[in-house]
């Protein structure tokens, strides 16, 4: 029988306060509560006596759990924290690809920001609620790929496998389908923010935000950065109205090793659970359904203005498509270089005879090769996941209400047709037990479930070192919310507080930044215009974040049943009841009989020091002879 993530025994320092038989009785009760954990392993059903024993020794078990958790933290600081550093090359490749895409998305925004204000992200005094007012754009879940969730992990399941990764596309710097369009937009991020602001005002909302931006507001245990734009939109009476646009998270610098691993595992887990047939089917359907149509977008231009922002090239869609096809075959820069070569009829060695102006022109054209070509065409990331747009109202009994449009991507569905949210939990101490899911992660999932209908969450425990899946749990929205009711209630409060703090900003570009040491606050950064050093600089070569900040927070082990607990017949978060499994203290080696030094050997062979060799004296011998004669 295959046991997922079966590791060598940890170095238990002491015996458990419970006997082996009590461990087995408690294990039967826990196995009945978790039937999805190793269901093929034979385990007797708990009897009444087992439940009585569990209730009788519960206090002893809880006390031992606290002691066990403290022991696990000590191991984290001594040796286990090294497991998080230096992720595998495949993990770095996935994160690097997503990081480059995000940097390209932010290329059209200002690069330097300075502190404008510190704003609270949560107020515990307020009681708020979220009400769905209107579904503007819905998504048919049959158009999303089907995710195959295994009921039982009966073989080795590693998510560290070859998969497609996104690539920066010069033609589509922001892979986003505007609500009034059907194809991926070619506009930069700043123009997409303006289009979204106008769409929000048309539908009677003062805010429009992505789901990812609101999920960042829920997570206060990690650093994050989200762009915010305040755009002027034209109201129905012709007056300009300020609309706040909250975009998805980006990273000004590479994140710490733990966050890089988590984001890469989330991508790899989604790719591993979706079969290749489903990916191909969805890709074909998107390619057929998202074909560009004529008269898709109309842009009003003020001809009296000479600003470069108002300059557009108006062409017919057929002409644009023909130009795209010709550009994909022969780039314009190649044609330019070939024509120059034909005119002067140079050979390979004649390139050095170009004039300075001609050589500069050719070098610039070479650097711009394929600038207008689409690098995501005919790939898995040619079209982003479909998004739904819904209008919500966050209400407070004592203050004003906030109307906001929230757009969410839909990535996977289940057998029953409901939507699936796939979330990994990375465990670095899986040999000691399962890591506790953080409050911020639970709050973030509660927000995602609130924004969707008939959705479930798939939580997969993944070994941080090997990327092996230890267990997979599927929970419906009702069960997840009832299990974490206290945490789920704080979601509307956080969103309402953040929207209230962003009200009244002047038009422009901002950045909302949060660090772990900020607590429930965040820094609002505006475009740097003074002589002071900027607080944030968007640069591709910036140094990565410090790993030490995240390593100071050890993961907390939780008493959650894992497959190897049933196999070893031990309970989670408890020391071993078997004396043979205790760590053996190294015995002191017996003193070896060392050979004496060579000088001592030589001295022992020679006569003792200080003694002289006896030599008979002549006088003594003569006296003895006289005595003998007289006798």
Coordinates of C-alpha atoms in Angstrom, one line a residue:
X1 CA 0.0 0.0 0.0
X2 CA 1.3 3.4 -0.9
X3 CA 1.5 6.0 1.9
X4 CA 1.8 9.6 0.7
X5 CA 4.8 11.6 2.1
X6 CA 6.0 8.8 4.3
X7 CA 9.2 10.2 5.8
X8 CA 11.8 8.8 8.4
X9 CA 10.8 9.2 12.0
X10 CA 11.6 12.5 13.7
X11 CA 14.0 12.6 16.6
X12 CA 11.4 12.3 19.4
X13 CA 13.0 13.6 22.6
X14 CA 10.6 11.9 25.1
X15 CA 7.8 9.4 25.4
X16 CA 4.1 10.3 25.1
X17 CA 2.0 10.8 28.2
X18 CA -0.5 8.4 26.6
X19 CA 0.0 4.7 26.2
X20 CA 0.1 2.9 22.8
X21 CA -3.5 1.5 23.4
X22 CA -4.8 5.0 24.1
X23 CA -3.1 6.3 20.9
X24 CA -4.9 3.6 18.9
X25 CA -8.3 4.4 20.5
X26 CA -8.0 8.1 19.8
X27 CA -6.8 7.3 16.3
X28 CA -10.0 5.3 15.6
X29 CA -12.1 8.4 16.6
X30 CA -10.0 10.7 14.4
X31 CA -10.2 8.3 11.4
X32 CA -14.0 8.3 11.6
X33 CA -14.0 12.1 11.5
X34 CA -11.6 12.1 8.5
X35 CA -12.8 9.3 6.2
X36 CA -10.9 10.8 3.2
X37 CA -7.5 10.2 4.8
X38 CA -6.1 6.9 3.5
X39 CA -9.5 5.2 3.1
X40 CA -8.0 1.9 1.9
X41 CA -6.1 1.4 5.1
X42 CA -8.1 -1.0 7.4
X43 CA -9.2 0.6 10.6
X44 CA -11.8 -0.5 13.1
X45 CA -14.8 1.7 13.8
X46 CA -14.6 3.4 17.2
X47 CA -16.7 1.9 20.0
X48 CA -18.4 3.7 22.9
X49 CA -15.4 2.9 25.1
X50 CA -13.1 4.6 22.6
X51 CA -15.1 7.8 22.7
X52 CA -15.1 7.6 26.5
X53 CA -11.3 7.2 26.6
X54 CA -10.9 10.1 24.1
X55 CA -13.0 12.4 26.3
X56 CA -11.2 11.2 29.5
X57 CA -7.6 11.9 28.2
X58 CA -8.5 15.0 26.2
X59 CA -6.9 17.4 28.6
X60 CA -3.7 15.4 28.7
X61 CA -3.7 15.2 25.0
X62 CA -4.2 19.0 24.6
X63 CA -1.3 19.7 27.1
X64 CA 0.9 17.4 25.1
X65 CA -0.1 19.1 21.9
X66 CA 1.2 22.5 23.2
X67 CA 4.5 20.9 24.3
X68 CA 4.8 19.2 20.9
X69 CA 4.2 22.4 19.0
X70 CA 6.9 24.2 21.0
X71 CA 9.3 21.4 20.2
X72 CA 8.5 21.7 16.5
X73 CA 9.2 25.5 16.6
X74 CA 12.6 24.9 18.2
X75 CA 13.4 22.5 15.4
X76 CA 12.4 25.1 12.9
X77 CA 14.8 27.7 14.2
X78 CA 17.6 25.1 14.6
X79 CA 17.5 23.3 11.2
X80 CA 14.1 23.2 9.4
X81 CA 14.1 26.8 8.3
X82 CA 16.9 25.9 5.8
X83 CA 14.3 23.9 3.9
X84 CA 12.6 27.0 2.6
X85 CA 15.7 28.5 1.1
X86 CA 16.9 28.0 -2.5
X87 CA 13.8 26.5 -4.2
X88 CA 14.3 24.1 -7.0
X89 CA 15.1 25.4 -10.5
X90 CA 11.6 24.4 -11.8
X91 CA 10.0 26.5 -9.1
X92 CA 12.2 29.5 -10.0
X93 CA 11.4 29.1 -13.7
X94 CA 7.6 29.3 -13.1
X95 CA 7.9 32.3 -10.7
X96 CA 10.3 34.1 -13.0
X97 CA 7.9 33.7 -15.9
X98 CA 5.0 35.2 -14.0
X99 CA 7.2 37.9 -12.6
X100 CA 8.2 39.1 -16.0
X101 CA 4.6 39.2 -17.2
X102 CA 3.7 41.4 -14.2
X103 CA 6.7 43.7 -14.8
X104 CA 5.6 44.2 -18.4
X105 CA 2.0 44.9 -17.2
X106 CA 3.3 47.8 -15.0
X107 CA 5.6 49.2 -17.7
X108 CA 3.1 52.0 -18.7
X109 CA 2.7 53.3 -15.1
X110 CA 5.1 55.7 -13.3
X111 CA 8.2 54.2 -11.9
X112 CA 8.9 56.1 -8.7
X113 CA 6.5 56.6 -5.8
X114 CA 6.7 58.4 -2.4
X115 CA 4.7 58.0 0.8
X116 CA 1.4 60.0 0.7
X117 CA -0.4 58.6 3.8
X118 CA -0.8 55.6 6.1
X119 CA -4.3 54.2 6.1
X120 CA -5.9 51.5 8.2
X121 CA -7.1 48.3 6.4
X122 CA -9.4 47.1 9.1
X123 CA -11.7 48.6 11.8
X124 CA -13.1 46.3 14.4
X125 CA -15.7 48.7 15.5
X126 CA -17.7 48.6 12.3
X127 CA -20.3 46.0 11.4
X128 CA -20.7 45.8 7.7
X129 CA -22.3 43.5 5.2
X130 CA -22.0 42.8 1.5
X131 CA -25.0 42.6 -0.8
X132 CA -25.0 41.5 -4.4
X133 CA -27.0 44.1 -6.4
X134 CA -26.5 43.0 -10.1
X135 CA -24.7 40.4 -12.2
X136 CA -23.4 42.4 -15.1
X137 CA -21.4 39.7 -17.0
X138 CA -21.7 36.0 -16.2
X139 CA -19.5 33.1 -17.2
X140 CA -20.8 29.8 -18.4
X141 CA -18.9 27.2 -16.3
X142 CA -19.0 24.7 -19.2
X143 CA -16.5 26.9 -20.9
X144 CA -14.0 26.4 -18.0
X145 CA -11.8 23.3 -17.8
X146 CA -12.8 20.3 -15.7
X147 CA -10.4 19.6 -12.8
X148 CA -9.9 15.9 -11.9
X149 CA -9.7 15.8 -8.1
X150 CA -8.5 12.3 -6.9
X151 CA -10.6 10.8 -4.1
X152 CA -7.7 8.8 -2.8
X153 CA -3.9 9.3 -3.3
X154 CA -2.9 5.7 -3.9
X155 CA 0.2 6.4 -5.9
X156 CA 3.0 9.0 -6.0
X157 CA 1.6 12.4 -7.0
X158 CA 4.2 15.1 -7.6
X159 CA 3.1 18.5 -9.1
X160 CA 6.7 19.3 -10.1
X161 CA 6.3 18.5 -13.7
X162 CA 6.8 20.2 -17.1
X163 CA 4.0 22.7 -17.8
X164 CA 3.4 25.7 -19.9
X165 CA 4.4 29.0 -18.4
X166 CA 3.2 32.5 -19.4
X167 CA 5.5 34.7 -21.6
X168 CA 5.6 38.5 -21.8
X169 CA 3.8 39.6 -25.0
X170 CA 4.8 42.9 -26.5
X171 CA 1.4 43.2 -28.4
X172 CA -0.6 42.4 -25.3
X173 CA 1.2 43.9 -22.3
X174 CA -1.9 43.3 -20.1
X175 CA -3.8 40.1 -20.9
X176 CA -7.2 41.4 -20.1
X177 CA -10.5 41.3 -22.0
X178 CA -12.5 44.5 -21.4
X179 CA -16.2 44.0 -20.5
X180 CA -17.3 45.6 -23.8
X181 CA -15.0 43.6 -26.0
X182 CA -14.5 40.0 -26.9
X183 CA -10.8 39.8 -27.7
X184 CA -7.7 40.4 -25.6
X185 CA -7.0 44.1 -25.4
X186 CA -3.8 45.6 -26.8
X187 CA -4.0 48.7 -24.6
X188 CA -1.5 49.5 -21.9
X189 CA -2.4 49.2 -18.3
X190 CA -3.1 53.0 -17.8
X191 CA -5.7 52.9 -20.7
X192 CA -7.3 49.8 -19.4
X193 CA -7.8 51.5 -16.1
X194 CA -9.6 54.3 -17.8
X195 CA -11.9 52.0 -19.7
X196 CA -12.7 50.1 -16.5
X197 CA -13.4 53.4 -14.7
X198 CA -15.9 54.4 -17.5
X199 CA -17.6 51.0 -17.3
X200 CA -18.0 51.3 -13.6
X201 CA -19.5 54.8 -13.7
X202 CA -21.9 53.7 -16.5
X203 CA -23.2 51.0 -14.2
X204 CA -23.5 53.3 -11.2
X205 CA -20.4 52.3 -9.2
X206 CA -17.6 54.5 -7.7
X207 CA -15.1 51.6 -7.5
X208 CA -14.0 48.7 -9.6
X209 CA -11.6 46.1 -8.4
X210 CA -10.1 42.8 -9.3
X211 CA -10.6 39.8 -7.0
X212 CA -6.9 39.5 -6.5
X213 CA -6.6 43.1 -5.2
X214 CA -9.3 42.5 -2.6
X215 CA -7.7 39.2 -1.6
X216 CA -4.5 41.1 -0.9
X217 CA -6.4 43.3 1.6
X218 CA -7.3 40.1 3.5
X219 CA -3.7 39.0 3.9
X220 CA -1.7 40.9 6.5
X221 CA 0.9 38.2 7.2
X222 CA 2.9 38.8 4.0
X223 CA 4.1 41.8 2.0
X224 CA 2.1 42.8 -1.1
X225 CA 1.8 45.8 -3.5
X226 CA -1.3 46.7 -5.6
X227 CA -1.7 49.5 -8.1
X228 CA -4.5 52.0 -7.8
X229 CA -5.6 54.5 -10.3
X230 CA -8.1 57.3 -9.8
X231 CA -9.5 58.1 -13.3
X232 CA -11.9 60.8 -14.5
X233 CA -15.0 59.3 -16.2
X234 CA -17.7 61.2 -17.9
X235 CA -21.0 60.9 -16.2
X236 CA -24.5 60.9 -17.8
X237 CA -24.8 64.7 -17.4
X238 CA -21.4 65.3 -19.0
X239 CA -19.5 66.2 -15.7
X240 CA -16.3 64.3 -14.8
X241 CA -16.5 61.9 -11.9
X242 CA -13.5 60.3 -10.1
X243 CA -13.6 56.5 -10.1
X244 CA -11.1 54.3 -8.1
X245 CA -9.6 51.3 -9.9
X246 CA -7.9 48.6 -7.9
X247 CA -5.8 46.3 -10.1
X248 CA -4.2 42.9 -9.4
X249 CA -1.1 42.5 -7.3
X250 CA 2.3 43.0 -8.8
X251 CA 5.8 42.7 -7.3
X252 CA 8.3 45.6 -7.5
X253 CA 11.0 43.1 -6.5
X254 CA 11.3 39.4 -6.3
X255 CA 9.5 38.0 -3.3
X256 CA 11.0 35.9 -0.6
X257 CA 11.7 32.2 -1.2
X258 CA 8.5 31.0 0.7
X259 CA 6.2 33.2 -1.4
X260 CA 8.0 32.2 -4.6
X261 CA 7.4 28.6 -3.8
X262 CA 3.8 29.1 -2.8
X263 CA 2.9 31.0 -6.1
X264 CA 4.7 28.5 -8.2
X265 CA 3.0 25.6 -6.5
X266 CA -0.4 27.2 -7.0
X267 CA 0.3 27.4 -10.7
X268 CA 1.7 23.8 -10.9
X269 CA -1.1 22.4 -8.9
X270 CA -3.8 23.9 -11.2
X271 CA -1.9 22.5 -14.2
X272 CA -1.6 19.1 -12.6
X273 CA -5.2 18.7 -11.7
X274 CA -6.6 19.7 -15.2
X275 CA -6.2 17.0 -17.8
X276 CA -4.6 17.8 -21.2
X277 CA -7.8 17.0 -23.1
X278 CA -9.7 19.7 -21.1
X279 CA -7.0 22.3 -21.8
X280 CA -7.1 21.5 -25.5
X281 CA -10.9 21.7 -25.6
X282 CA -11.1 25.0 -23.7
X283 CA -8.3 26.5 -25.9
X284 CA -10.2 25.6 -29.1
X285 CA -13.5 27.0 -27.7
X286 CA -11.8 30.3 -26.7
X287 CA -10.1 30.6 -30.1
X288 CA -13.5 30.2 -31.9
X289 CA -15.5 32.4 -29.5
X290 CA -13.1 35.3 -29.0
X291 CA -12.6 36.1 -32.7
X292 CA -12.5 39.9 -33.2
X293 CA -15.6 41.5 -34.7
X294 CA -16.0 44.8 -36.6
X295 CA -17.1 47.9 -34.8
X296 CA -16.0 46.4 -31.5
X297 CA -14.6 49.5 -29.9
X298 CA -15.3 53.1 -30.5
X299 CA -13.0 55.8 -29.3
X300 CA -13.8 59.5 -29.1
X301 CA -10.8 61.7 -29.9
X302 CA -10.5 65.4 -29.3
X303 CA -9.1 66.6 -32.5
X304 CA -8.3 70.1 -31.1
X305 CA -5.7 68.6 -28.7
X306 CA -2.2 68.1 -29.8
X307 CA -1.3 65.7 -26.9
X308 CA 0.3 62.5 -27.9
X309 CA -2.2 60.5 -25.8
X310 CA -4.9 61.5 -28.2
X311 CA -3.2 60.3 -31.4
X312 CA -4.7 57.1 -32.9
X313 CA -4.2 55.3 -36.2
X314 CA -7.6 54.2 -37.5
X315 CA -7.5 51.2 -39.7
X316 CA -10.0 48.6 -40.8
X317 CA -10.0 45.3 -39.0
X318 CA -9.3 43.3 -42.2
X319 CA -6.3 45.5 -42.8
X320 CA -5.1 45.0 -39.3
X321 CA -5.4 41.2 -39.6
X322 CA -3.6 41.2 -42.9
X323 CA -0.8 43.3 -41.4
X324 CA -0.6 40.9 -38.5
X325 CA -0.2 38.0 -40.8
X326 CA 2.5 39.6 -42.9
X327 CA 4.3 40.8 -39.7
X328 CA 4.3 37.3 -38.3
X329 CA 5.9 35.9 -41.4
X330 CA 8.4 38.7 -42.2
X331 CA 9.0 41.4 -39.7
X332 CA 9.3 45.0 -40.9
X333 CA 12.9 45.3 -39.7
X334 CA 14.0 42.3 -41.7
X335 CA 12.5 43.9 -44.8
X336 CA 14.3 47.1 -44.1
X337 CA 17.7 45.5 -43.7
X338 CA 17.2 43.3 -46.8
X339 CA 16.3 46.3 -48.9
X340 CA 19.4 48.2 -47.8
X341 CA 21.5 45.1 -48.5
X342 CA 20.1 44.7 -52.0
X343 CA 20.6 48.4 -52.9
X344 CA 24.3 48.3 -52.0
X345 CA 24.9 44.7 -52.8
X346 CA 27.1 44.1 -49.8
X347 CA 28.5 40.7 -48.8
X348 CA 29.0 39.5 -45.2
X349 CA 32.3 41.5 -44.8
X350 CA 30.8 44.7 -46.1
X351 CA 28.6 45.4 -43.1
X352 CA 31.5 47.3 -41.5
X353 CA 31.4 49.8 -44.4
X354 CA 27.9 51.2 -43.5
X355 CA 27.9 54.9 -42.5
X356 CA 27.3 55.7 -38.9
X357 CA 23.7 56.8 -39.5
X358 CA 22.9 53.7 -41.4
X359 CA 24.5 51.4 -38.9
X360 CA 22.6 53.1 -36.0
X361 CA 19.4 52.8 -37.9
X362 CA 19.9 49.1 -38.5
X363 CA 20.9 48.4 -34.9
X364 CA 17.7 50.2 -33.7
X365 CA 15.6 48.1 -36.1
X366 CA 17.3 44.9 -34.9
X367 CA 16.5 45.7 -31.3
X368 CA 12.8 46.3 -32.3
X369 CA 12.4 42.9 -34.1
X370 CA 8.9 41.6 -33.4
X371 CA 7.8 44.5 -31.2
X372 CA 4.3 44.3 -32.7
X373 CA 4.3 40.5 -33.0
X374 CA 2.2 38.4 -30.6
X375 CA 4.3 36.0 -28.7
X376 CA 1.3 34.4 -27.0
X377 CA -0.4 33.4 -30.2
X378 CA -1.3 29.7 -30.5
X379 CA -0.2 29.1 -26.9
X380 CA -2.0 28.0 -23.8
X381 CA -2.0 31.7 -22.6
X382 CA -3.3 33.2 -25.8
X383 CA -6.6 34.0 -24.0
X384 CA -6.9 34.6 -20.3
X385 CA -9.5 32.9 -18.1
X386 CA -13.0 34.2 -18.6
X387 CA -14.1 36.9 -16.1
X388 CA -17.4 37.7 -14.5
X389 CA -18.4 41.3 -13.5
X390 CA -20.7 41.7 -10.6
X391 CA -21.9 44.9 -8.8
X392 CA -21.8 44.7 -5.0
X393 CA -22.7 47.1 -2.3
X394 CA -20.9 47.1 1.1
X395 CA -23.2 48.6 3.6
X396 CA -22.7 50.1 7.1
X397 CA -25.5 51.0 9.6
X398 CA -23.7 54.2 10.6
X399 CA -21.9 55.4 7.5
X400 CA -22.4 55.7 3.7
X401 CA -22.6 52.7 1.4
X402 CA -20.0 51.9 -1.3
X403 CA -21.0 50.5 -4.7
X404 CA -18.2 48.5 -6.3
X405 CA -17.9 46.3 -9.4
X406 CA -15.7 43.2 -8.8
X407 CA -14.4 41.1 -11.6
X408 CA -13.2 37.5 -11.0
X409 CA -11.5 34.9 -13.2
X410 CA -13.0 31.4 -13.4
X411 CA -10.4 28.7 -13.9
X412 CA -11.8 25.2 -13.1
X413 CA -15.0 23.3 -12.4
X414 CA -15.9 20.0 -10.8
X415 CA -17.8 16.9 -11.9
X416 CA -21.1 18.3 -10.6
X417 CA -20.7 21.5 -12.6
X418 CA -19.7 23.8 -9.7
X419 CA -16.7 26.0 -9.7
X420 CA -13.5 25.0 -7.9
X421 CA -11.0 27.1 -6.1
X422 CA -7.6 25.3 -5.9
X423 CA -5.4 26.4 -3.0
X424 CA -2.1 24.7 -1.9
X425 CA -0.7 24.6 1.6
X426 CA 3.0 24.3 1.5
X427 CA 4.4 22.1 4.4
X428 CA 8.0 22.3 5.4
X429 CA 7.7 20.2 8.5
X430 CA 5.6 17.4 7.2
X431 CA 7.6 14.8 9.1
X432 CA 6.4 16.5 12.3
X433 CA 2.8 17.2 11.3
X434 CA 0.5 19.4 9.1
X435 CA 1.0 23.1 9.1
X436 CA -1.9 25.2 10.3
X437 CA -3.7 27.2 7.6
X438 CA -3.2 30.9 8.4
X439 CA -6.1 33.2 9.3
X440 CA -5.3 35.4 6.4
X441 CA -5.5 32.5 3.9
X442 CA -8.9 31.4 5.3
X443 CA -10.1 35.0 5.1
X444 CA -8.9 35.2 1.5
X445 CA -10.7 32.0 0.5
X446 CA -13.9 33.1 2.3
X447 CA -13.9 36.3 0.1
X448 CA -13.5 34.2 -3.1
X449 CA -16.3 31.9 -2.1
X450 CA -18.5 34.9 -1.3
X451 CA -18.0 36.3 -4.8
X452 CA -19.1 33.1 -6.5
X453 CA -22.2 30.9 -6.7
X454 CA -22.1 27.1 -6.2
X455 CA -18.3 27.1 -5.5
X456 CA -16.1 24.7 -3.6
X457 CA -12.5 25.0 -2.4
X458 CA -9.9 22.3 -2.9
X459 CA -7.1 22.4 -0.3
X460 CA -4.0 20.3 -1.1
X461 CA -1.1 19.8 1.3
X462 CA 2.1 19.8 -0.6
X463 CA 5.6 18.9 0.7
X464 CA 7.7 22.0 0.3
X465 CA 10.9 20.1 -0.5
X466 CA 9.7 17.5 -2.9
X467 CA 6.4 18.9 -4.2
X468 CA 4.6 15.7 -3.3
X469 CA 0.9 15.9 -2.4
X470 CA 0.1 14.5 1.1
X471 CA -3.7 15.0 1.1
X472 CA -6.5 16.7 -0.8
X473 CA -9.6 18.0 0.9
X474 CA -12.7 19.4 -0.9
X475 CA -15.1 21.6 1.0
X476 CA -18.3 23.3 -0.1
X477 CA -18.8 27.0 0.4
X478 CA -21.4 26.4 3.2
X479 CA -19.2 24.0 5.1
X480 CA -16.1 26.2 4.8
X481 CA -18.0 29.3 6.0
X482 CA -19.6 27.5 8.9
X483 CA -16.3 26.0 10.0
X484 CA -14.6 29.4 9.9
X485 CA -17.6 31.6 10.7
X486 CA -15.8 34.1 12.9
X487 CA -13.1 34.7 10.3
X488 CA -15.6 34.9 7.4
X489 CA -17.6 37.7 9.1
X490 CA -14.6 40.1 9.0
X491 CA -14.4 40.0 5.2
X492 CA -17.0 42.8 4.5
X493 CA -15.5 44.9 7.3
X494 CA -12.0 44.9 5.7
X495 CA -13.3 45.8 2.2
X496 CA -15.5 48.5 3.5
X497 CA -12.7 50.1 5.6
X498 CA -10.3 50.1 2.6
X499 CA -12.8 51.6 0.2
X500 CA -13.6 54.4 2.7
X501 CA -9.9 55.3 3.0
X502 CA -9.5 55.5 -0.8
X503 CA -12.5 57.9 -1.1
X504 CA -11.6 61.5 -2.1
X505 CA -8.3 60.9 -3.8
X506 CA -7.2 63.2 -6.7
X507 CA -6.9 61.7 -10.2
X508 CA -3.6 60.0 -10.7
X509 CA -1.7 56.8 -10.1
X510 CA -1.1 55.4 -6.6
X511 CA 0.3 52.2 -5.0
X512 CA -1.0 50.6 -1.9
X513 CA 1.9 48.8 -0.1
X514 CA 1.8 46.5 2.9
X515 CA 4.6 45.0 5.0
X516 CA 4.3 42.5 7.8
X517 CA 5.4 45.0 10.4
X518 CA 2.6 47.4 9.4
X519 CA 0.0 45.2 11.1
X520 CA -3.5 46.3 10.1
X521 CA -2.2 49.3 8.2
X522 CA -0.9 50.0 4.7
X523 CA 1.1 52.8 3.0
X524 CA -0.5 54.7 0.2
X525 CA 2.2 55.9 -2.2
X526 CA 1.7 58.6 -4.8
X527 CA 3.9 59.5 -7.8
X528 CA 7.2 60.9 -6.7
X529 CA 7.6 64.6 -7.7
X530 CA 9.9 66.1 -5.1
X531 CA 13.6 65.9 -4.6
X532 CA 13.3 63.2 -1.9
X533 CA 14.4 59.7 -2.4
X534 CA 11.5 57.5 -3.6
X535 CA 9.9 54.9 -1.3
X536 CA 9.3 52.5 -4.2
X537 CA 11.0 52.2 -7.5
X538 CA 9.7 49.8 -10.2
X539 CA 12.9 48.4 -11.7
X540 CA 13.5 45.0 -13.2
X541 CA 16.9 44.6 -11.6
X542 CA 15.9 45.4 -8.0
X543 CA 17.3 43.1 -5.4
X544 CA 14.9 40.4 -4.0
X545 CA 13.2 40.7 -0.6
X546 CA 14.9 39.6 2.5
X547 CA 14.1 36.0 3.5
X548 CA 14.9 36.6 7.1
X549 CA 11.6 38.4 7.8
X550 CA 9.5 35.4 6.8
X551 CA 11.8 32.9 8.5
X552 CA 11.2 34.6 11.8
X553 CA 7.6 33.3 11.7
X554 CA 7.7 29.5 12.1
X555 CA 4.8 27.5 10.8
X556 CA 2.5 26.3 13.6
X557 CA 1.8 22.6 13.6
X558 CA -1.9 21.6 13.8
X559 CA -3.4 18.3 15.1
X560 CA -4.6 17.3 11.6
X561 CA -4.7 13.7 10.7
X562 CA -2.2 12.7 7.9
X563 CA -1.9 9.3 6.1
X564 CA 1.3 8.3 7.9
X565 CA -0.4 8.7 11.3
X566 CA -2.8 5.9 10.4
X567 CA 0.0 3.8 9.0
X568 CA 2.2 4.2 12.2
X569 CA -0.9 4.1 14.5
X570 CA 0.0 7.3 16.3
X571 CA -2.0 10.4 16.8
X572 CA -1.0 13.9 15.4
X573 CA 0.8 16.4 17.6
X574 CA 1.9 13.8 20.1
X575 CA 5.2 12.2 21.1
X576 CA 5.8 8.6 20.3
X577 CA 4.4 5.9 22.7
X578 CA 7.2 3.4 21.5
X579 CA 10.4 3.5 23.4
X580 CA 12.3 2.2 20.4
X581 CA 11.5 5.3 18.4
X582 CA 13.2 7.7 20.9
X583 CA 16.3 9.4 19.7
X584 CA 19.3 7.5 21.1
X585 CA 21.9 9.5 22.9
X586 CA 25.3 8.9 21.4
X587 CA 27.3 6.7 23.7
X588 CA 30.7 7.9 24.8
X589 CA 33.3 5.8 23.2
X590 CA 35.5 3.7 25.5
X591 CA 38.9 5.2 26.1
X592 CA 41.4 3.5 23.7
X593 CA 44.7 2.2 25.0
X594 CA 47.0 4.6 23.3
X595 CA 50.6 3.5 22.7
X596 CA 53.1 5.5 24.8
X597 CA 55.3 8.0 23.1
X598 CA 58.5 6.8 21.5
X599 CA 60.6 8.7 24.0
X600 CA 59.1 6.8 26.9
X601 CA 59.8 3.5 25.2
X602 CA 63.4 4.3 24.7
X603 CA 63.8 5.4 28.3
X604 CA 62.3 2.1 29.5
X605 CA 64.8 0.1 27.6
X606 CA 67.8 2.1 28.9
X607 CA 69.0 2.0 32.6
X608 CA 67.2 4.2 35.1
X609 CA 68.3 7.8 35.2
X610 CA 70.5 8.9 38.2
X611 CA 72.0 5.4 38.8
X612 CA 75.6 4.4 38.0
X613 CA 76.9 1.1 37.0
X614 CA 78.5 -0.8 39.9
X615 CA 82.3 -1.3 39.5
X616 CA 84.1 -3.4 42.2
X617 CA 86.8 -1.4 44.0
X618 CA 90.3 -2.8 44.4
X619 CA 90.5 -1.9 48.1
X620 CA 87.3 -3.7 49.0
X621 CA 88.5 -7.0 47.4
X622 CA 91.8 -6.9 49.2
X623 CA 90.1 -6.5 52.6
X624 CA 87.8 -9.5 51.9
X625 CA 90.8 -11.7 51.0
X626 CA 92.6 -10.8 54.3
X627 CA 89.5 -11.7 56.3
X628 CA 89.2 -15.1 54.7
X629 CA 92.9 -15.9 55.4
X630 CA 92.7 -15.0 59.1
X631 CA 89.7 -17.2 59.4

